Each structure stands twice: as structure tokens, then as C-alpha cells.
Amino acid sequence: MSRTRRGALIVFEGCDRSGKTTQSDLLVKHFEAKHIPVKHMKFPDRTTIIGQMIDSYLRKSQELSDESIHLLFSANRWEFRNQMEKLLNSGTTLVVDRYSFSGIAYTAVKGKSFEWCKFPERGLVKPDLVFYLKTAVNSLESRDDFGTEIYEKGEIQKKVAKIFEEFCEKDSEYWRMIDGGRSIEAVKGDIVLEADRVLEEVKGSPIELLWPVD
Ligand code: Z5A
Ligand code: MG
């Protein structure tokens, strides 16, 4: 029985201005040039009603409790969960700019427990590969537009970076730490090598879920 090869779920994580959008765009273009079906996604997706509430919070025009904003970020991913699974199963690779790990990291640094932060993410599609773009926070602060939204403070970004590094250590089978402090082309070179490899690896393997509840 022939089965359509599934696509891969490839996620970019990192601090503010670490190059996630730049590199995820380049990876999408790389796949397009090879005629590989690919879709670029981004969280938060500010186009939905939930996304607009998140946008107002990030731009500091709407105050929300830590719990409410956490659940809104998660709900924003759940809005797209079934569509993502369908696309992957039909052979489309998804390149996603921020995902559940941002959700966990940015709330955990406010003092909520890791387990509490993780819970609403359970059952979303598990990425096949996560790139963490590691870049010194001091150098990010000098990149364009740093400092306009609510979390864009050096102290918060440093704590978030530490949580991403813990993920890299703990979940090393699908996390890759990439030195994002180099030129855009050098960073892209490493990413493309890993991404091409994972596309081959996932052929024939089923989609997994994040931290499924027993
Ligand atoms: N958040 C959350 O709390 N919970 C959640 O569940 C999720 C998110 C999903 C908005 O995210 C906020 O939402 C974010 C986390 C929180 N708050 N913070 N911080 P966002 O994704 O919309 O925004 P962002 O990631 O914070 O910022 P960004 O501007 O999108 O950054 P980026 O995509 O990583 O960087 P970039 O646009 O590719 O590059 C930034 C600049 O640096 C640009 O001028 C580039 O040309 C330049 N650049 C890129 N690469 C390089 C290199 N290698 N060298 C030099 N310059 C470079
Ligand atoms: Mg971005």
C-alpha cells in the first residue's frame, strides 16, 4: 500500500531579534527552489481574533493577567492545530516561526511552574526539528526596533535564552542549537543541512504529539 510521504514540522525558536523570521524565510525559499511543498507559519498569528488580543497585549494597549495571556497564546496555536496536521499528512512541510516553547519560556520567566506552562500545549503536533538561534542578548539589543513590545527587555530575554538552552540539552534528539551571531549566510548554511536531512528522516514515520496525556 502506498502512503503519501508526510512533510516535516520545523520550528524556529530564539530571543527577540535573533533572526527567526530572516532564517525561516530563507529556509522556505530553499525548499521552494527544490519544488518541495512548504508553508510558512508564525506564532503568534496576529490575523485571528485571538491573535488581535495577543497583539494588543504585546503592544501594551491591553492589560491581561499572566494566566490569560498564556492561554491565549496557546489557543492561538490550537486554532491552527488540525490544519497543521492535515498539511503535514498531505506532504507539506511547515516552517514555523516560534511555537509552544516560546509559550512556555515567556510565561515561566514570570514565575509560573514549568508544568503549568506546558499543560495547554499537550496534544499539539510535535516538531520534527527545532532550531534555537543562540545569540548574545547584548548584541540583539542593537538590532533594528528592539525594545518596542512588552517582553523586549534584556533581562527577560536572558532568562528566556536560559530556558531555550535547557530544552536544547534535555530534548537534544530534536533540538539544534545554532550560533546565530554569525553572518546571515553562515547561519543559513547550517540550517539548510539539518533541514534537508530531517525531511528525509521523517518519510514514513508517523506524526507525534507534544507531551501527550496518558
Ligand atoms: N510570545 C509569547 O510570549 N508566547 C508565545 O507563545 C509566543 C510568543 C508564540 C512576539 O513574538 C512576542 O511574543 C515575543 C515572544 C512572545 N516577545 N518577545 N521578545 P514575535 O515572533 O512576533 O517577535 P520577535 O521574535 O520577538 O521579534 P522579531 O522581530 O520577529 O525577531 P526575529 O524574527 O527573531 O528577527 P528578524 O526579524 O529575523 O531579525 C531582526 C533584525 O536583525 C533584522 O533587522 C535582521 O535583518 C537582522 N538580522 C537577522 N539575522 C542577522 C544576523 N545573522 N546578523 C545580523 N543581523 C541580523
Ligand atoms: Mg520575527
Short mmCIF file of C-alpha atoms and ligand atoms in Angstrom, two decimals:
data_model
loop_
_atom_site.label_atom_id
_atom_site.label_comp_id
_atom_site.label_asym_id
_atom_site.label_seq_id
_atom_site.Cartn_x
_atom_site.Cartn_y
_atom_site.Cartn_z
CA MET A 1 0.00 0.00 0.00
CA SER A 2 1.47 3.37 -0.96
CA ARG A 3 1.39 6.19 1.52
CA THR A 4 1.92 9.90 0.80
CA ARG A 5 5.21 10.99 2.31
CA ARG A 6 4.47 13.34 5.11
CA GLY A 7 6.02 16.78 5.46
CA ALA A 8 8.22 17.82 8.38
CA LEU A 9 7.38 20.29 11.12
CA ILE A 10 10.39 22.57 11.50
CA VAL A 11 10.30 25.26 14.20
CA PHE A 12 12.49 28.29 14.86
CA GLU A 13 12.90 29.48 18.45
CA GLY A 14 15.06 32.18 19.93
CA CYS A 15 15.05 35.55 21.61
CA ASP A 16 13.63 38.71 20.15
CA ARG A 17 15.54 39.82 17.00
CA SER A 18 17.63 36.63 16.92
CA GLY A 19 16.90 36.15 13.21
CA LYS A 20 13.97 33.69 13.29
CA THR A 21 11.95 35.46 10.60
CA THR A 22 15.03 36.03 8.42
CA GLN A 23 16.11 32.38 8.64
CA SER A 24 12.65 30.83 8.38
CA ASP A 25 12.05 32.91 5.22
CA LEU A 26 15.33 31.71 3.75
CA LEU A 27 14.51 28.08 4.56
CA VAL A 28 11.10 28.38 2.89
CA LYS A 29 12.79 29.82 -0.22
CA HIS A 30 15.33 26.98 -0.16
CA PHE A 31 12.52 24.37 -0.19
CA GLU A 32 10.55 26.27 -2.84
CA ALA A 33 13.61 26.30 -5.09
CA LYS A 34 13.70 22.49 -4.76
CA HIS A 35 9.94 22.27 -5.52
CA ILE A 36 9.23 20.84 -2.07
CA PRO A 37 5.70 21.73 -0.87
CA VAL A 38 6.15 24.12 2.03
CA LYS A 39 4.13 26.58 4.10
CA HIS A 40 5.50 29.36 6.30
CA MET A 41 3.64 29.92 9.58
CA LYS A 42 4.21 32.21 12.52
CA PHE A 43 3.06 32.31 16.14
CA PRO A 44 1.53 34.40 17.41
CA ASP A 45 -0.62 34.56 14.29
CA ARG A 46 -1.94 38.08 14.77
CA THR A 47 -4.59 37.76 12.00
CA THR A 48 -7.23 35.91 14.06
CA ILE A 49 -9.46 37.44 16.76
CA ILE A 50 -7.35 35.72 19.43
CA GLY A 51 -4.22 36.93 17.61
CA GLN A 52 -5.50 40.51 17.73
CA MET A 53 -5.96 40.25 21.50
CA ILE A 54 -2.39 38.99 21.79
CA ASP A 55 -1.18 41.83 19.59
CA SER A 56 -2.87 44.43 21.83
CA TYR A 57 -1.21 42.87 24.88
CA LEU A 58 2.25 42.79 23.26
CA ARG A 59 1.92 46.42 22.14
CA LYS A 60 0.94 47.35 25.70
CA SER A 61 -2.52 48.66 24.80
CA GLN A 62 -4.38 45.88 26.69
CA GLU A 63 -3.52 44.55 30.15
CA LEU A 64 -4.10 40.84 30.84
CA SER A 65 -3.21 38.50 33.70
CA ASP A 66 -0.21 36.19 33.17
CA GLU A 67 -2.59 33.21 33.03
CA SER A 68 -4.95 34.78 30.47
CA ILE A 69 -2.22 35.78 28.03
CA HIS A 70 -0.56 32.37 28.37
CA LEU A 71 -3.80 30.59 27.47
CA LEU A 72 -4.46 32.99 24.58
CA PHE A 73 -1.03 32.22 23.06
CA SER A 74 -1.80 28.52 23.39
CA ALA A 75 -5.34 28.91 22.00
CA ASN A 76 -3.82 30.71 19.01
CA ARG A 77 -1.80 27.56 18.26
CA TRP A 78 -4.85 25.32 18.79
CA GLU A 79 -6.70 27.40 16.16
CA PHE A 80 -4.24 26.00 13.59
CA ARG A 81 -3.56 22.55 15.04
CA ASN A 82 -5.84 20.47 12.82
CA GLN A 83 -4.86 22.38 9.69
CA MET A 84 -1.20 21.75 10.52
CA GLU A 85 -1.74 18.01 10.96
CA LYS A 86 -3.66 17.81 7.69
CA LEU A 87 -0.98 19.69 5.75
CA LEU A 88 1.80 17.53 7.18
CA ASN A 89 -0.06 14.33 6.34
CA SER A 90 -0.69 15.56 2.80
CA GLY A 91 3.06 16.08 2.28
CA THR A 92 3.53 19.78 3.03
CA THR A 93 6.48 20.79 5.18
CA LEU A 94 5.73 23.51 7.74
CA VAL A 95 8.35 26.08 8.67
CA VAL A 96 7.12 27.74 11.85
CA ASP A 97 8.43 30.96 13.41
CA ARG A 98 8.02 30.44 17.22
CA TYR A 99 5.85 27.68 18.78
CA SER A 100 4.93 26.11 22.13
CA PHE A 101 8.44 26.54 23.58
CA SER A 102 8.15 30.33 23.35
CA GLY A 103 4.81 29.98 25.09
CA ILE A 104 6.41 28.04 27.94
CA ALA A 105 9.57 30.16 28.21
CA TYR A 106 7.97 33.61 28.27
CA THR A 107 5.44 32.61 30.97
CA ALA A 108 7.89 30.53 33.04
CA VAL A 109 10.15 33.56 33.47
CA LYS A 110 7.21 35.30 35.18
CA GLY A 111 7.32 32.60 37.87
CA LYS A 112 4.64 30.12 36.77
CA SER A 113 5.69 26.47 37.09
CA PHE A 114 7.00 24.63 34.06
CA GLU A 115 4.25 22.00 34.35
CA TRP A 116 1.53 24.66 34.41
CA CYS A 117 3.04 26.37 31.37
CA LYS A 118 3.34 23.09 29.45
CA PHE A 119 -0.13 21.77 30.10
CA PRO A 120 -2.17 23.62 27.43
CA GLU A 121 0.44 22.66 24.80
CA ARG A 122 -0.19 18.94 25.33
CA GLY A 123 -1.60 17.35 22.19
CA LEU A 124 -0.32 19.91 19.70
CA VAL A 125 1.81 18.48 16.89
CA LYS A 126 5.37 17.74 17.99
CA PRO A 127 8.07 19.35 15.83
CA ASP A 128 10.48 17.07 14.00
CA LEU A 129 13.21 19.68 14.40
CA VAL A 130 13.59 22.86 16.45
CA PHE A 131 16.33 25.37 15.63
CA TYR A 132 17.35 27.53 18.56
CA LEU A 133 19.15 30.60 17.27
CA LYS A 134 21.54 31.41 20.08
CA THR A 135 22.73 35.00 20.02
CA ALA A 136 24.19 37.12 22.82
CA VAL A 137 21.39 39.30 24.17
CA ASN A 138 23.67 42.35 24.29
CA SER A 139 24.13 42.13 20.54
CA LEU A 140 20.37 41.68 19.93
CA GLU A 141 19.62 44.94 21.70
CA SER A 142 21.40 46.81 18.91
CA ARG A 143 19.40 45.13 16.10
CA ASP A 144 16.57 47.17 14.47
CA ASP A 145 13.46 48.01 16.54
CA PHE A 146 14.46 46.18 19.77
CA GLY A 147 12.50 47.46 22.77
CA THR A 148 9.08 48.38 21.40
CA GLU A 149 6.97 45.44 22.70
CA ILE A 150 6.26 44.22 26.23
CA TYR A 151 8.91 41.48 26.55
CA GLU A 152 11.66 43.37 24.74
CA LYS A 153 13.91 43.91 27.74
CA GLY A 154 17.40 42.47 28.07
CA GLU A 155 16.75 40.89 31.48
CA ILE A 156 13.67 38.96 30.25
CA GLN A 157 15.44 37.83 27.07
CA LYS A 158 18.42 36.48 29.08
CA LYS A 159 16.12 34.35 31.25
CA VAL A 160 14.21 33.11 28.20
CA ALA A 161 17.51 32.20 26.50
CA LYS A 162 18.41 30.04 29.51
CA ILE A 163 15.15 28.09 29.19
CA PHE A 164 15.73 27.50 25.47
CA GLU A 165 19.23 26.23 26.30
CA GLU A 166 17.72 23.78 28.79
CA PHE A 167 15.41 22.47 26.03
CA CYS A 168 18.45 22.01 23.77
CA GLU A 169 20.13 19.88 26.41
CA LYS A 170 17.09 17.89 27.52
CA ASP A 171 15.47 17.29 24.14
CA SER A 172 18.64 17.07 22.07
CA GLU A 173 17.15 14.46 19.70
CA TYR A 174 15.05 17.17 18.02
CA TRP A 175 16.59 20.47 19.18
CA ARG A 176 19.60 22.03 17.44
CA MET A 177 21.49 24.99 18.85
CA ILE A 178 22.70 27.23 16.04
CA ASP A 179 25.19 30.06 16.57
CA GLY A 180 23.04 32.96 15.38
CA GLY A 181 25.76 35.55 15.95
CA ARG A 182 27.39 34.87 12.59
CA SER A 183 26.52 36.24 9.14
CA ILE A 184 23.03 35.50 7.79
CA GLU A 185 24.55 33.26 5.08
CA ALA A 186 26.67 31.25 7.54
CA VAL A 187 23.66 30.63 9.79
CA LYS A 188 21.58 29.61 6.79
CA GLY A 189 24.23 27.09 5.70
CA ASP A 190 23.94 25.11 8.95
CA ILE A 191 20.15 25.26 8.95
CA VAL A 192 19.70 24.03 5.40
CA LEU A 193 21.93 20.99 6.01
CA GLU A 194 19.92 19.90 9.06
CA ALA A 195 16.56 20.69 7.48
CA ASP A 196 17.28 18.67 4.32
CA ARG A 197 18.32 15.75 6.49
CA VAL A 198 15.15 15.82 8.61
CA LEU A 199 12.92 15.86 5.54
CA GLU A 200 14.45 12.53 4.53
CA GLU A 201 14.21 11.14 8.07
CA VAL A 202 10.50 11.77 8.60
CA LYS A 203 9.41 9.93 5.46
CA GLY A 204 7.27 7.03 6.60
CA SER A 205 7.36 7.97 10.30
CA PRO A 206 4.09 8.99 11.94
CA ILE A 207 3.37 12.43 13.33
CA GLU A 208 3.89 12.65 17.08
CA LEU A 209 2.21 14.86 19.64
CA LEU A 210 3.71 17.11 22.28
CA TRP A 211 3.70 15.62 25.77
CA PRO A 212 0.54 13.51 25.24
CA VAL A 213 -1.62 12.97 28.32
CA ASP A 214 -1.75 9.27 29.25
N1 Z5A B 1 5.47 35.02 22.73
C1 Z5A B 1 4.96 34.53 23.93
O1 Z5A B 1 5.10 35.18 24.97
N2 Z5A B 1 4.31 33.34 23.94
C2 Z5A B 1 4.13 32.60 22.82
O2 Z5A B 1 3.50 31.53 22.88
C3 Z5A B 1 4.67 33.10 21.58
C4 Z5A B 1 5.34 34.30 21.59
C5 Z5A B 1 4.50 32.31 20.32
C6 Z5A B 1 6.30 38.47 19.77
O3 Z5A B 1 6.92 37.47 19.01
C7 Z5A B 1 6.41 38.14 21.23
O4 Z5A B 1 5.53 37.08 21.59
C8 Z5A B 1 7.77 37.69 21.69
C9 Z5A B 1 7.56 36.38 22.42
C10 Z5A B 1 6.11 36.35 22.69
N3 Z5A B 1 8.25 38.69 22.61
N4 Z5A B 1 9.47 38.91 22.75
N5 Z5A B 1 10.52 39.02 22.75
P1 Z5A B 1 7.31 37.73 17.52
O5 Z5A B 1 7.77 36.44 16.97
O6 Z5A B 1 6.18 38.41 16.85
O7 Z5A B 1 8.52 38.77 17.60
P2 Z5A B 1 10.03 38.54 17.98
O8 Z5A B 1 10.52 37.19 17.66
O9 Z5A B 1 10.15 38.90 19.39
O10 Z5A B 1 10.81 39.58 17.15
P3 Z5A B 1 11.20 39.54 15.67
O11 Z5A B 1 11.40 40.95 15.30
O12 Z5A B 1 10.19 38.78 14.87
O13 Z5A B 1 12.63 38.81 15.67
P4 Z5A B 1 13.23 37.73 14.70
O14 Z5A B 1 12.22 37.24 13.75
O15 Z5A B 1 13.94 36.73 15.52
O16 Z5A B 1 14.38 38.52 13.92
P5 Z5A B 1 14.44 39.02 12.39
O17 Z5A B 1 13.27 39.87 12.05
O18 Z5A B 1 14.78 37.91 11.50
O19 Z5A B 1 15.76 39.93 12.51
C11 Z5A B 1 15.78 41.10 13.31
C12 Z5A B 1 16.80 42.12 12.73
O20 Z5A B 1 18.11 41.55 12.81
C13 Z5A B 1 16.54 42.44 11.24
O21 Z5A B 1 16.92 43.77 11.03
C14 Z5A B 1 17.51 41.48 10.53
O22 Z5A B 1 17.88 41.95 9.27
C15 Z5A B 1 18.68 41.43 11.49
N6 Z5A B 1 19.42 40.15 11.45
C16 Z5A B 1 18.90 38.89 11.26
N7 Z5A B 1 19.88 37.98 11.27
C17 Z5A B 1 21.05 38.64 11.46
C18 Z5A B 1 22.42 38.22 11.57
N8 Z5A B 1 22.78 36.94 11.46
N9 Z5A B 1 23.34 39.19 11.77
C19 Z5A B 1 22.98 40.50 11.88
N10 Z5A B 1 21.72 40.97 11.78
C20 Z5A B 1 20.74 40.04 11.58
MG MG B 2 10.17 37.62 13.63
#
